[in-house]
CSV table of C-alpha atoms in Angstrom, one decimal:
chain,number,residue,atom,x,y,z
A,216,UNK,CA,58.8,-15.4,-11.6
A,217,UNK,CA,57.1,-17.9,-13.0
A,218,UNK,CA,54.1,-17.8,-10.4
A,219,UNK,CA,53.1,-14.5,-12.9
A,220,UNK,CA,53.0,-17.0,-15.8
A,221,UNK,CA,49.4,-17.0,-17.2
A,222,UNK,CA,47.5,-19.2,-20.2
A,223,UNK,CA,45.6,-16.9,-22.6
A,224,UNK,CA,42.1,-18.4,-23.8
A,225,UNK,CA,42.7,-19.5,-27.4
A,226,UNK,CA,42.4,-16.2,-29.8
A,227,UNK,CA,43.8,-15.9,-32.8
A,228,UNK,CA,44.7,-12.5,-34.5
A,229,UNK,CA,45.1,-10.7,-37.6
A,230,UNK,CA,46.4,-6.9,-38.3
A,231,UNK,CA,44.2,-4.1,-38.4
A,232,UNK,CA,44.5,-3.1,-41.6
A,233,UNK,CA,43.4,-6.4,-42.7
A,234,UNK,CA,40.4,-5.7,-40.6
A,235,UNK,CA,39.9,-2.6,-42.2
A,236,UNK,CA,40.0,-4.1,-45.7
A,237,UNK,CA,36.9,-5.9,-45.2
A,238,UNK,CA,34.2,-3.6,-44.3
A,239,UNK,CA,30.3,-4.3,-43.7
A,240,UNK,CA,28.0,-2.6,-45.1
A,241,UNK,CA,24.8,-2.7,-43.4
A,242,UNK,CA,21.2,-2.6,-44.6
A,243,UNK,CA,20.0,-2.8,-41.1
A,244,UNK,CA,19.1,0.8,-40.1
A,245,UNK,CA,19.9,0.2,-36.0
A,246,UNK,CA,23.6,-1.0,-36.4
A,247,UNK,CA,23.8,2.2,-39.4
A,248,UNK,CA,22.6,4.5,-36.2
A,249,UNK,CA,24.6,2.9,-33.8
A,250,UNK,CA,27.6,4.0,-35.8
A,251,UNK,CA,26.8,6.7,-36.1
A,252,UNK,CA,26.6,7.0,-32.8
A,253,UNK,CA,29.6,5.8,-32.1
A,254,UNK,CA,31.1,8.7,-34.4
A,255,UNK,CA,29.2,11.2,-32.5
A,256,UNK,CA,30.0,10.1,-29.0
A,257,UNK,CA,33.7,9.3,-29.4
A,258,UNK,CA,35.1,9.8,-32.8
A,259,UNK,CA,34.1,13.4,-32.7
A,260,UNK,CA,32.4,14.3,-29.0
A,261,UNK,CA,35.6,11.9,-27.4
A,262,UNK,CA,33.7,10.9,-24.8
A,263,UNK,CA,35.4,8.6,-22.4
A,264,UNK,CA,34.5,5.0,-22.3
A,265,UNK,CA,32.7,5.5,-18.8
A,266,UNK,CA,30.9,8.7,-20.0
A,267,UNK,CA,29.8,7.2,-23.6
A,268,UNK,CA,28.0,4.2,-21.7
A,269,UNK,CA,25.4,6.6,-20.4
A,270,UNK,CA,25.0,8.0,-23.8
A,271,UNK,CA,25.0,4.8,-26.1
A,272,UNK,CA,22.4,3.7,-23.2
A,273,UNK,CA,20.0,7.0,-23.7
A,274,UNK,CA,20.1,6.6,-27.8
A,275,UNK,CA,19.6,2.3,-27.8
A,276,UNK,CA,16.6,2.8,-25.2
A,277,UNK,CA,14.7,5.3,-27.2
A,278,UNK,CA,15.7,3.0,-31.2
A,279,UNK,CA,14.5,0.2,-29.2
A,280,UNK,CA,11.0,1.7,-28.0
A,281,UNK,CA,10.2,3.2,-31.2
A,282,UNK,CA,10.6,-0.6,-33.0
A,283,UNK,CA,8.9,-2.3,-30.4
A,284,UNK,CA,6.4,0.2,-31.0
A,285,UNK,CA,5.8,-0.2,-34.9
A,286,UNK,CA,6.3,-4.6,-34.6
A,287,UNK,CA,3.4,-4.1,-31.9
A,288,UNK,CA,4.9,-3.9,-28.7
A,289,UNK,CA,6.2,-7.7,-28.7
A,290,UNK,CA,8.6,-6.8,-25.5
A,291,UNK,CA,7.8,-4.5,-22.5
A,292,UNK,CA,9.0,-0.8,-23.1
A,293,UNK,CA,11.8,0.9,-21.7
A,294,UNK,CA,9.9,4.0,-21.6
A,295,UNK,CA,7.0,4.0,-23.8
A,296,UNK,CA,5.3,2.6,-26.4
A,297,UNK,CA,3.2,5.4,-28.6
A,298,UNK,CA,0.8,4.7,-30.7
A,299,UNK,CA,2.1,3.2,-34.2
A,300,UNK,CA,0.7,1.0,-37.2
A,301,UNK,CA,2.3,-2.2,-38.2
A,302,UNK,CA,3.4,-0.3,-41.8
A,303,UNK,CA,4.9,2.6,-40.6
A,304,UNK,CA,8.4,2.8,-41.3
A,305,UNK,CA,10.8,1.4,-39.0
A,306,UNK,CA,14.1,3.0,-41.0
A,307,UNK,CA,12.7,6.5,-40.4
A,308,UNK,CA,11.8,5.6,-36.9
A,309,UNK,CA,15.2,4.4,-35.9
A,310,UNK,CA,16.8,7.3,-38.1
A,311,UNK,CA,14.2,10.0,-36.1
A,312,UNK,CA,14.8,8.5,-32.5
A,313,UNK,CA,18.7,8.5,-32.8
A,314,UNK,CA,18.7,11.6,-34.7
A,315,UNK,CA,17.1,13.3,-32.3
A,316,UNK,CA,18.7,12.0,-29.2
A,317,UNK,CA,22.1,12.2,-30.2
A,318,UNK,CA,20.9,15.8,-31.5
A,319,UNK,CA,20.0,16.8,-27.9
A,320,UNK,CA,23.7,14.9,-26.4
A,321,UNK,CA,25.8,17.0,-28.8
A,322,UNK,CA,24.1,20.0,-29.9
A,323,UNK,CA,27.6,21.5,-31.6
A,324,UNK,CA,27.3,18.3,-34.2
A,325,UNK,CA,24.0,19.7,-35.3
A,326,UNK,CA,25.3,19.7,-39.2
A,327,UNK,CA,27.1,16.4,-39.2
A,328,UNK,CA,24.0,14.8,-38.0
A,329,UNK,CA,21.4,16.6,-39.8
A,330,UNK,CA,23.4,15.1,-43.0
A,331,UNK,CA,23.4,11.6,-42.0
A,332,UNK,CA,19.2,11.9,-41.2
A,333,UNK,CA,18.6,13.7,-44.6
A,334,UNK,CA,20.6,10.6,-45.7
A,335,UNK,CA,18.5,7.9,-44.0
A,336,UNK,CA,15.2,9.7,-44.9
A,337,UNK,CA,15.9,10.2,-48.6
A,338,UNK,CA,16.5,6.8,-48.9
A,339,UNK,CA,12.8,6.2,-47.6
A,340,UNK,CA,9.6,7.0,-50.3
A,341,UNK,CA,7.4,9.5,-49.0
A,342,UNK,CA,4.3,8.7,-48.0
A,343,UNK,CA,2.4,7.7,-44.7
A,344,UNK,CA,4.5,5.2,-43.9
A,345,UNK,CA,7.4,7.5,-43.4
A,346,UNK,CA,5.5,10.3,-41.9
A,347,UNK,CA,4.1,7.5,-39.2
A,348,UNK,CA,7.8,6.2,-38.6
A,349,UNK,CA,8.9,10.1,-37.8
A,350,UNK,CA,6.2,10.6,-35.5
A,351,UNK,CA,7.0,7.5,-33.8
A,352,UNK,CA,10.6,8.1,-33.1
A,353,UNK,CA,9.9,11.2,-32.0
A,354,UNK,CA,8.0,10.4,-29.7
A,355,UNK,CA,10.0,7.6,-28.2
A,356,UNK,CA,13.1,10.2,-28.1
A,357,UNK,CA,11.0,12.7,-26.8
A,358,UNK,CA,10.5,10.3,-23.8
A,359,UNK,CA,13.6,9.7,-23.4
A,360,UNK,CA,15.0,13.1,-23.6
A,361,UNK,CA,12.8,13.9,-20.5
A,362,UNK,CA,13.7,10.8,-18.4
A,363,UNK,CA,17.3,11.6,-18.9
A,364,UNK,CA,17.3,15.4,-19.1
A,365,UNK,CA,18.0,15.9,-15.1
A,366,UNK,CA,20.0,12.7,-14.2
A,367,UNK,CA,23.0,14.0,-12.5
A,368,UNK,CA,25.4,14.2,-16.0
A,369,UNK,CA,28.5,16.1,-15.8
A,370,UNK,CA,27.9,17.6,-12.5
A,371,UNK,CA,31.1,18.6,-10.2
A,372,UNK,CA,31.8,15.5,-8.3
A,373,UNK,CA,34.9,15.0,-6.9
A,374,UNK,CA,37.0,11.7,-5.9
A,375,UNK,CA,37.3,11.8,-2.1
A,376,UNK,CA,41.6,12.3,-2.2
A,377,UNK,CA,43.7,11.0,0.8
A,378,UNK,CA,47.4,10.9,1.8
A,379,UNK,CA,47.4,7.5,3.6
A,380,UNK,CA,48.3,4.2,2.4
A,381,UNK,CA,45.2,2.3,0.5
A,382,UNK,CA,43.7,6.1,0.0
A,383,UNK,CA,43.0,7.2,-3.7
A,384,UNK,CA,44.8,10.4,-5.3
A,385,UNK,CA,45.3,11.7,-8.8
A,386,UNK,CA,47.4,9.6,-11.0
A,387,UNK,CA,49.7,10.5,-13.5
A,388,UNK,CA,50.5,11.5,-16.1
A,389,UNK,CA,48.3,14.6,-15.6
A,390,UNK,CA,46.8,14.0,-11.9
A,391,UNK,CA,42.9,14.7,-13.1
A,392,UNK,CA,39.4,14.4,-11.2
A,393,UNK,CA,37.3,12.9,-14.0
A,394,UNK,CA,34.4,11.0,-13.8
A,395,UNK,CA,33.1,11.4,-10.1
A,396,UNK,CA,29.9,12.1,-11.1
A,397,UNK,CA,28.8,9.1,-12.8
A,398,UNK,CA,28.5,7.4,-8.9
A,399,UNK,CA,25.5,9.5,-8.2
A,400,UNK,CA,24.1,9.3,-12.1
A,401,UNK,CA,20.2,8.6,-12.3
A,402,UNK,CA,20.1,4.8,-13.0
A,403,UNK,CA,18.4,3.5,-16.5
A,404,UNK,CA,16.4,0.5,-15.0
A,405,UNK,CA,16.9,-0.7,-11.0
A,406,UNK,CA,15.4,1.0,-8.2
A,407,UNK,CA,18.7,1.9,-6.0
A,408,UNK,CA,22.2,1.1,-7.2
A,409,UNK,CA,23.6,1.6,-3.9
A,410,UNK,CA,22.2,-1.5,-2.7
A,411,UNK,CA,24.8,-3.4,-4.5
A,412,UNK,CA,27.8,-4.1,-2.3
A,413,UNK,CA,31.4,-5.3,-3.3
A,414,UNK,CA,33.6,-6.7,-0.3
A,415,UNK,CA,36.2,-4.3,-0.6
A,416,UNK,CA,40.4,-4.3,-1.7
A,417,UNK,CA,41.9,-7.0,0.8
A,418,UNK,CA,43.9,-5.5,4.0
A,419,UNK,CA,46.7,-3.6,3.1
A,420,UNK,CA,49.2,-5.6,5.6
A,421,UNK,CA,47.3,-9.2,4.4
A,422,UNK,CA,48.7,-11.8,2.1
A,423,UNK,CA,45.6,-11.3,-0.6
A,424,UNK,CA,46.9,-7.9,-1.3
A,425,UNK,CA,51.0,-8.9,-1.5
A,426,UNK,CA,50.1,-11.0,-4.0
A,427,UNK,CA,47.7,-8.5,-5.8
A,428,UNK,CA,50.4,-5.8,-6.0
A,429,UNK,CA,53.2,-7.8,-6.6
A,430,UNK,CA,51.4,-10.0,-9.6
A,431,UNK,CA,50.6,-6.5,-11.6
A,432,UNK,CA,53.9,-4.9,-10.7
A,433,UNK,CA,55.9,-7.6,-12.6
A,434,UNK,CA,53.4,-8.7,-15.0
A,435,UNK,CA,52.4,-5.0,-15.5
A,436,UNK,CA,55.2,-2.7,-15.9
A,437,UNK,CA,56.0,-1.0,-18.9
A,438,UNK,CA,59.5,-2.9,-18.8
A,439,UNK,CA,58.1,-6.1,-17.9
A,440,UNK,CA,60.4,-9.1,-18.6
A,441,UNK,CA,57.7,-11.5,-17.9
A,442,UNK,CA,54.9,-10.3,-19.7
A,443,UNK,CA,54.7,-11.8,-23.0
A,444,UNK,CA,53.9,-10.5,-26.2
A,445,UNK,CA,50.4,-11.9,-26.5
A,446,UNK,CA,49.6,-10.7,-23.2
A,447,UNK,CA,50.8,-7.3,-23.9
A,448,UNK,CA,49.0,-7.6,-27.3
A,449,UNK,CA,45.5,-8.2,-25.5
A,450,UNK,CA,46.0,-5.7,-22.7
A,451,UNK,CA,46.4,-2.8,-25.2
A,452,UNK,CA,43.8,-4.3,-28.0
A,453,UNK,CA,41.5,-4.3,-24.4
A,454,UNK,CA,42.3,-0.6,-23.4
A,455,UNK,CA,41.5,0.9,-26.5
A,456,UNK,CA,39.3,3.8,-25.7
A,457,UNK,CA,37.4,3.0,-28.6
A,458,UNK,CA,36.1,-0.1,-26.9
A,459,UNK,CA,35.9,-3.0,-29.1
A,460,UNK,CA,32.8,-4.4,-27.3
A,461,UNK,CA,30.9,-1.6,-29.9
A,462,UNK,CA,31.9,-3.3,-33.1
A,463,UNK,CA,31.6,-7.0,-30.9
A,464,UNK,CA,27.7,-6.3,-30.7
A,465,UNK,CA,27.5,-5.2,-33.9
A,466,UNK,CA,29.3,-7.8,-35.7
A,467,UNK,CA,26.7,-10.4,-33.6
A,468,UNK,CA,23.8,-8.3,-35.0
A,469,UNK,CA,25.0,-9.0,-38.3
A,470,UNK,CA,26.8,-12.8,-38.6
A,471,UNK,CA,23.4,-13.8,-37.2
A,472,UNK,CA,21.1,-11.8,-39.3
A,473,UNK,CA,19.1,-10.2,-36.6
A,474,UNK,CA,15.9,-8.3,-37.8
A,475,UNK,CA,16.0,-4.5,-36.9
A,476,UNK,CA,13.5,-5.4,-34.0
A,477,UNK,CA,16.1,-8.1,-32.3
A,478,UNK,CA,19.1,-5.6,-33.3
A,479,UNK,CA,17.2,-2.8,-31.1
A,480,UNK,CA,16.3,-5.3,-28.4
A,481,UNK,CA,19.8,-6.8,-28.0
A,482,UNK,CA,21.6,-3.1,-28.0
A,483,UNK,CA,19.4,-1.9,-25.4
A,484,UNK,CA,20.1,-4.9,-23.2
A,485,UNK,CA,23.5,-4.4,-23.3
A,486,UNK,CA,24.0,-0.8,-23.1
A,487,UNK,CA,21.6,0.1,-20.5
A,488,UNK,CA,23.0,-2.8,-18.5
A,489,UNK,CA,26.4,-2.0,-18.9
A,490,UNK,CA,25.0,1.4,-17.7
A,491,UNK,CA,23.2,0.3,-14.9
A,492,UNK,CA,26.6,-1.7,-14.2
A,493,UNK,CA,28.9,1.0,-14.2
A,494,UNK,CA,27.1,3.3,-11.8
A,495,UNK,CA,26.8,0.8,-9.5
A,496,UNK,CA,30.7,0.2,-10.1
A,497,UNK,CA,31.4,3.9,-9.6
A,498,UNK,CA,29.7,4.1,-6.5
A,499,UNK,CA,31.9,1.6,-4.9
A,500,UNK,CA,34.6,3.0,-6.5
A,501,UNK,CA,34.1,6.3,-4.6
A,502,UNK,CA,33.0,3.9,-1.1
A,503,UNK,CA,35.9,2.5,-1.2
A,504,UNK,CA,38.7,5.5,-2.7
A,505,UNK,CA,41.4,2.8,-3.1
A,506,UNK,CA,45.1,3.7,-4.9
A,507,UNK,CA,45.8,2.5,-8.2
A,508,UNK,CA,49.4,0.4,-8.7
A,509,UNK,CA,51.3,3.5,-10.3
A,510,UNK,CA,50.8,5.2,-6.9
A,511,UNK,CA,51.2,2.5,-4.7
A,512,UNK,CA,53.9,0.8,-6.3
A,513,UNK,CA,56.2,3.9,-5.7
A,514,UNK,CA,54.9,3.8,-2.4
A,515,UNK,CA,55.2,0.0,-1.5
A,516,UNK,CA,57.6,0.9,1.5
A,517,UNK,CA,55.1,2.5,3.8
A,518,UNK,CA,52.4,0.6,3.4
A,519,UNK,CA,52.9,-1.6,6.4
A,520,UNK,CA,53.2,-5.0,4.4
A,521,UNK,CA,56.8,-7.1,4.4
A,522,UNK,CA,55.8,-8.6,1.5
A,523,UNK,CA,55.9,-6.1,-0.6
A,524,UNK,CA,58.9,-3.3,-2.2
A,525,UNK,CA,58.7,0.1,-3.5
A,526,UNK,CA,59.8,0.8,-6.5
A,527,UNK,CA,59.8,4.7,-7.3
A,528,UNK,CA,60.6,4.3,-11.2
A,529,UNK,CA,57.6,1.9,-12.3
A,530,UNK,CA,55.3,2.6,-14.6
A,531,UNK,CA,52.4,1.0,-15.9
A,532,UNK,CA,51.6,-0.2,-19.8
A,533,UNK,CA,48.8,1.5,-20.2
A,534,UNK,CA,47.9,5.0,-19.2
A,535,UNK,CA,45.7,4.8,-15.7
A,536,UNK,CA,42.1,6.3,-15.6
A,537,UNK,CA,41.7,9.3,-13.4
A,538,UNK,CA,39.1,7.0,-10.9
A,539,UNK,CA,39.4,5.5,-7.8
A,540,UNK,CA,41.0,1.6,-8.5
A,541,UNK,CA,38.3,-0.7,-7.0
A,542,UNK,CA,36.5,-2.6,-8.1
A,543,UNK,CA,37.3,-2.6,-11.9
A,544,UNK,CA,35.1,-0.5,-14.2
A,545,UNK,CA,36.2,-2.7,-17.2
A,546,UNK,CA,35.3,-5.6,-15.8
A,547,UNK,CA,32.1,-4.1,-14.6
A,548,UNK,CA,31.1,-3.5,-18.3
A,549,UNK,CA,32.3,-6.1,-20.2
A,550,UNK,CA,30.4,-8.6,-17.7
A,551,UNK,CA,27.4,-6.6,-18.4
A,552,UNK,CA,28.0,-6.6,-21.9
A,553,UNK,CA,28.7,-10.4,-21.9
A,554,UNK,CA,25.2,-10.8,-19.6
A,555,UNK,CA,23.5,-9.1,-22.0
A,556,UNK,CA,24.8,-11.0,-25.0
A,557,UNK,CA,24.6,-14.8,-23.6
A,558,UNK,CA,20.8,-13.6,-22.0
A,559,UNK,CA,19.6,-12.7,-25.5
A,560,UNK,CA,21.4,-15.4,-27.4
A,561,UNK,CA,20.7,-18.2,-24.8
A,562,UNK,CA,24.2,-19.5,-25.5
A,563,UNK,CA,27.9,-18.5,-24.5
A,564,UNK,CA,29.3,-19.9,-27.5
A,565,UNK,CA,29.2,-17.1,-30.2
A,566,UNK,CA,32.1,-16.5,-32.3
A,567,UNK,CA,33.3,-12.9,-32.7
A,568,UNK,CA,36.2,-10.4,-33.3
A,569,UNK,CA,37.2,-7.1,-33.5
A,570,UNK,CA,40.0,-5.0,-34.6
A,571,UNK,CA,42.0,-2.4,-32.5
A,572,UNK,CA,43.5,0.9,-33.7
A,573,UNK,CA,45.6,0.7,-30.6
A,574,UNK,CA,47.3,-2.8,-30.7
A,575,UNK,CA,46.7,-2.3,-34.8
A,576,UNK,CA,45.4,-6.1,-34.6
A,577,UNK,CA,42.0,-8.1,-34.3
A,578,UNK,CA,41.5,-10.7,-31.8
A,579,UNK,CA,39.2,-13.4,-32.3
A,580,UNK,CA,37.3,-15.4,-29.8
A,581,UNK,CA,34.5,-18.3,-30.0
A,582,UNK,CA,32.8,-17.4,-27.0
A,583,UNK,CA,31.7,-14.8,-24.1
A,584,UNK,CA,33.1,-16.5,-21.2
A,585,UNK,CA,36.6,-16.7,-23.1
A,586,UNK,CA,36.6,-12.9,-24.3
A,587,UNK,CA,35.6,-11.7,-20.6
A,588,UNK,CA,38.3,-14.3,-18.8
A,589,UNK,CA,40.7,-12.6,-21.2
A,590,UNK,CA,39.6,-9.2,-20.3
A,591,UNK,CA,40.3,-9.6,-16.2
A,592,UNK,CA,43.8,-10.8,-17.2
A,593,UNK,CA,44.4,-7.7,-19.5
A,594,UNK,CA,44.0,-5.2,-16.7
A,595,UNK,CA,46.4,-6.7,-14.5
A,596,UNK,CA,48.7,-7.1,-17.9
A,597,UNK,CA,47.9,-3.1,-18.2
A,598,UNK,CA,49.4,-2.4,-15.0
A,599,UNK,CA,45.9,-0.4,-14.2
A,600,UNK,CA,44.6,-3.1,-12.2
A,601,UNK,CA,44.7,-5.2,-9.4
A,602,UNK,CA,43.7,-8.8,-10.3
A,603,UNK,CA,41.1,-8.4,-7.1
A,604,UNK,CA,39.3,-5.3,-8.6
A,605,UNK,CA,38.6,-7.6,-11.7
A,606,UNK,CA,37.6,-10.3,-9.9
A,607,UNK,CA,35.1,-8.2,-7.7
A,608,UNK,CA,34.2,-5.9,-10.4
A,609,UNK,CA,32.7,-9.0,-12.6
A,610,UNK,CA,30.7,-10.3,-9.9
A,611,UNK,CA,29.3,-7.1,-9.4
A,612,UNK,CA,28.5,-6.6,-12.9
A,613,UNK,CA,27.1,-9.7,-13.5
A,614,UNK,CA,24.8,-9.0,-10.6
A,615,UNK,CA,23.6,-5.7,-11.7
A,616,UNK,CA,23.2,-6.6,-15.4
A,617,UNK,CA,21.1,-9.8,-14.5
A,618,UNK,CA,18.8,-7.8,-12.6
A,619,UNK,CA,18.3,-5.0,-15.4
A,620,UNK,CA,17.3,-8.1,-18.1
A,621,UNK,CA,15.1,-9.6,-15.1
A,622,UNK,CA,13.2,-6.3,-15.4
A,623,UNK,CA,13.2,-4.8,-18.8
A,624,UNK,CA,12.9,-5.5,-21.8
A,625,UNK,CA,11.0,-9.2,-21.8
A,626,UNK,CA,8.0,-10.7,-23.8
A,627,UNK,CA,5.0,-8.6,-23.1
A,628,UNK,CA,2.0,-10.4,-21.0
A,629,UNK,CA,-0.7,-11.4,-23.6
């Protein structure tokens, strides 16, 4: 067994609560709105992780446009870039473009978020420089209201299901189709997402995917005896639907006092390539329609390899996403997210942390490439993931996400 033994990068940890005890208080108006965000799209809308990327992209794109727009347009647009003075307020602009965004997402939290705008206006003096700011985060929203408003959301997609071995179906514990949709979502920034190809799950008979099943069945299972505390630690601080990459950006925002225009920038970065990411992801996820361990586990015995065993009791850790297995949505995002960071920072090594309601500890990490190595082991550690999907689903995140920053959101020509 101990060919499943693995190192973990060097994290260190501290309880939840203790997390909790210390919290920020921001006077940066674009991390305020981004949690509030955050408690519109999954606190109370409980979005899915996959389904909340498309709407933390649609409210960071139009923030981002309306402060590029009052600082003078220093970066190219997403979308626009209406007319603004250098004085009009950027707290109401932020406050106007998420307000109304989020407004047009979830039109049943029209009280909850009316409150928290009255609450970010009233803290602003009237005057013209509020009244510009409005106008201009309306308009940016406005923008992006339109671009998004027919983009394929939430339409009735299904997972192609199959009966052979290798072939996708509905997982337990309640045997869903969720999600299908987001393969033929409107992309944020590149052309045609299709064009982006993984290699596909190795050969069912073939060494490569042996090793793949029989690394997460041990390592995996619920009653693994070889998985070790860390590592189950990490793979449920990791699966937390409340994704700790959120509070990761925002903690960066605010250890390295970035102005509201660098907050905006560096959000829209990473949520619209983690976007752009996970589409890309889901469409090979439906190409490919490959079974996740809890089903093929079970199933080991027919699926023409010797080097693998059934086992009709396993189980994994973690609770299995209702999508198709490869490649890894996770690691699709958190690459993208990662991309996005080290792009706009220049560096790799950034110290960060963030807690998890889940594994009621937070992990702490001083850099990307550690946090992300970590990640691709936690899937497998899961038991929702073969290590192959991780490694596949990282390159094709990394690939997407570096051609979304190669085409948005750099220095304007002079």
């Amino acid at each position: 067994m101990t060919a499943f033994t693995l190192t973990l990068p060097a994290v260190s940890t501290t309880t939840a609560a203790q997390a909790q005890a210390r919290p920020v208080v921001s006077s940066n108006a674009v991390i305020t709105w981004d949690v509030h965000a955050q408690t519109a799209i999954y606190e109370v809308g409980r979005q899915s992780p996959t389904t909340a990327a498309r709407s933390f992209a649609i409210v960071q794109g139009a923030v981002y446009d309306a402060v590029n727009a009052i600082a003078g347009a220093p970066y190219e647009p997403y979308l626009v870039a209406p007319r603004a003075r250098r004085d009009d307020s950027t707290p109401a602009a932020v406050a106007t473009a998420a307000h109304r965004v989020l407004l047009w997402l979830f039109p049943k939290q029209a009280d909850s978020l009316r409150a928290q705008y009255r609450e970010s206006l009233d803290a602003i003096p009237d005057g013209r420089s509020k009244r510009g700011g409005v106008a201009v985060g309306e308009a940016t929203a406005a923008a992006m209201i339109d671009a998004r408003r027919d983009d394929g959301a939430f339409s009735d997609a299904k997972w192609p299901v199959g009966t052979a071995p290798g072939q996708w179906r509905p997982t337990p514990p309640d045997h869903l189709q969720v999600g299908a949709w987001f393969a033929t979502l409107k992309p944020f920034v590149v052309r045609d997402l299709g064009d982006y190809r993984s290699p596909g799950p190795p050969a069912l008979a073939g060494p490569a995917y042996a090793r793949g099943l029989n690394e997460v069945k041990a390592l995996g299972s619920a009653t693994s005896t070889v998985r070790t505390p860390e590592q189950t630690e990490a793979a449920t601080w990791w699966d937390d639907p409340r994704l700790v990459e959120w509070a990761i950006v925002r903690q960066l925002a605010e250890t390295h006092r970035l102005s509201a225009l660098q907050t905006a920038r560096m959000f829209a970065m990473v949520d619209i390539a983690a976007a752009d990411s996970l589409i890309a992801c889901y469409k090979e996820k439906k190409r490919w329609r490959f079974w996740r361990p809890v089903t093929a586990i079970p199933l080991a015995d027919d699926d023409g390899n010797p080097a693998t065993h059934g086992d009709p009791d396993w189980a994994p850790l973690r609770i299995t996403a209702p999508s198709a297995e490869y490649p890894s949505g996770h690691a699709c995002f958190t690459t993208a997210v990662t991309t996005g960071l080290r792009t706009f920072f220049g560096r790799d090594d950034l110290s960060f942390s963030a807690s998890s309601a889940d594994s009621g500890t937070t992990r702490h990490y001083d850099s990307l490439s550690k946090a992300l190595a970590e990640l691709l082991n936690a899937r497998v550690w899961a038991g929702v993931h073969y290590r192959f999907a991780s490694i596949d689903g990282k390159q094709l995140g990394a690939t997407v996400a570096r051609d979304v920053l190669d085409q948005a959101f750099g220095p304007r020509d002079s």
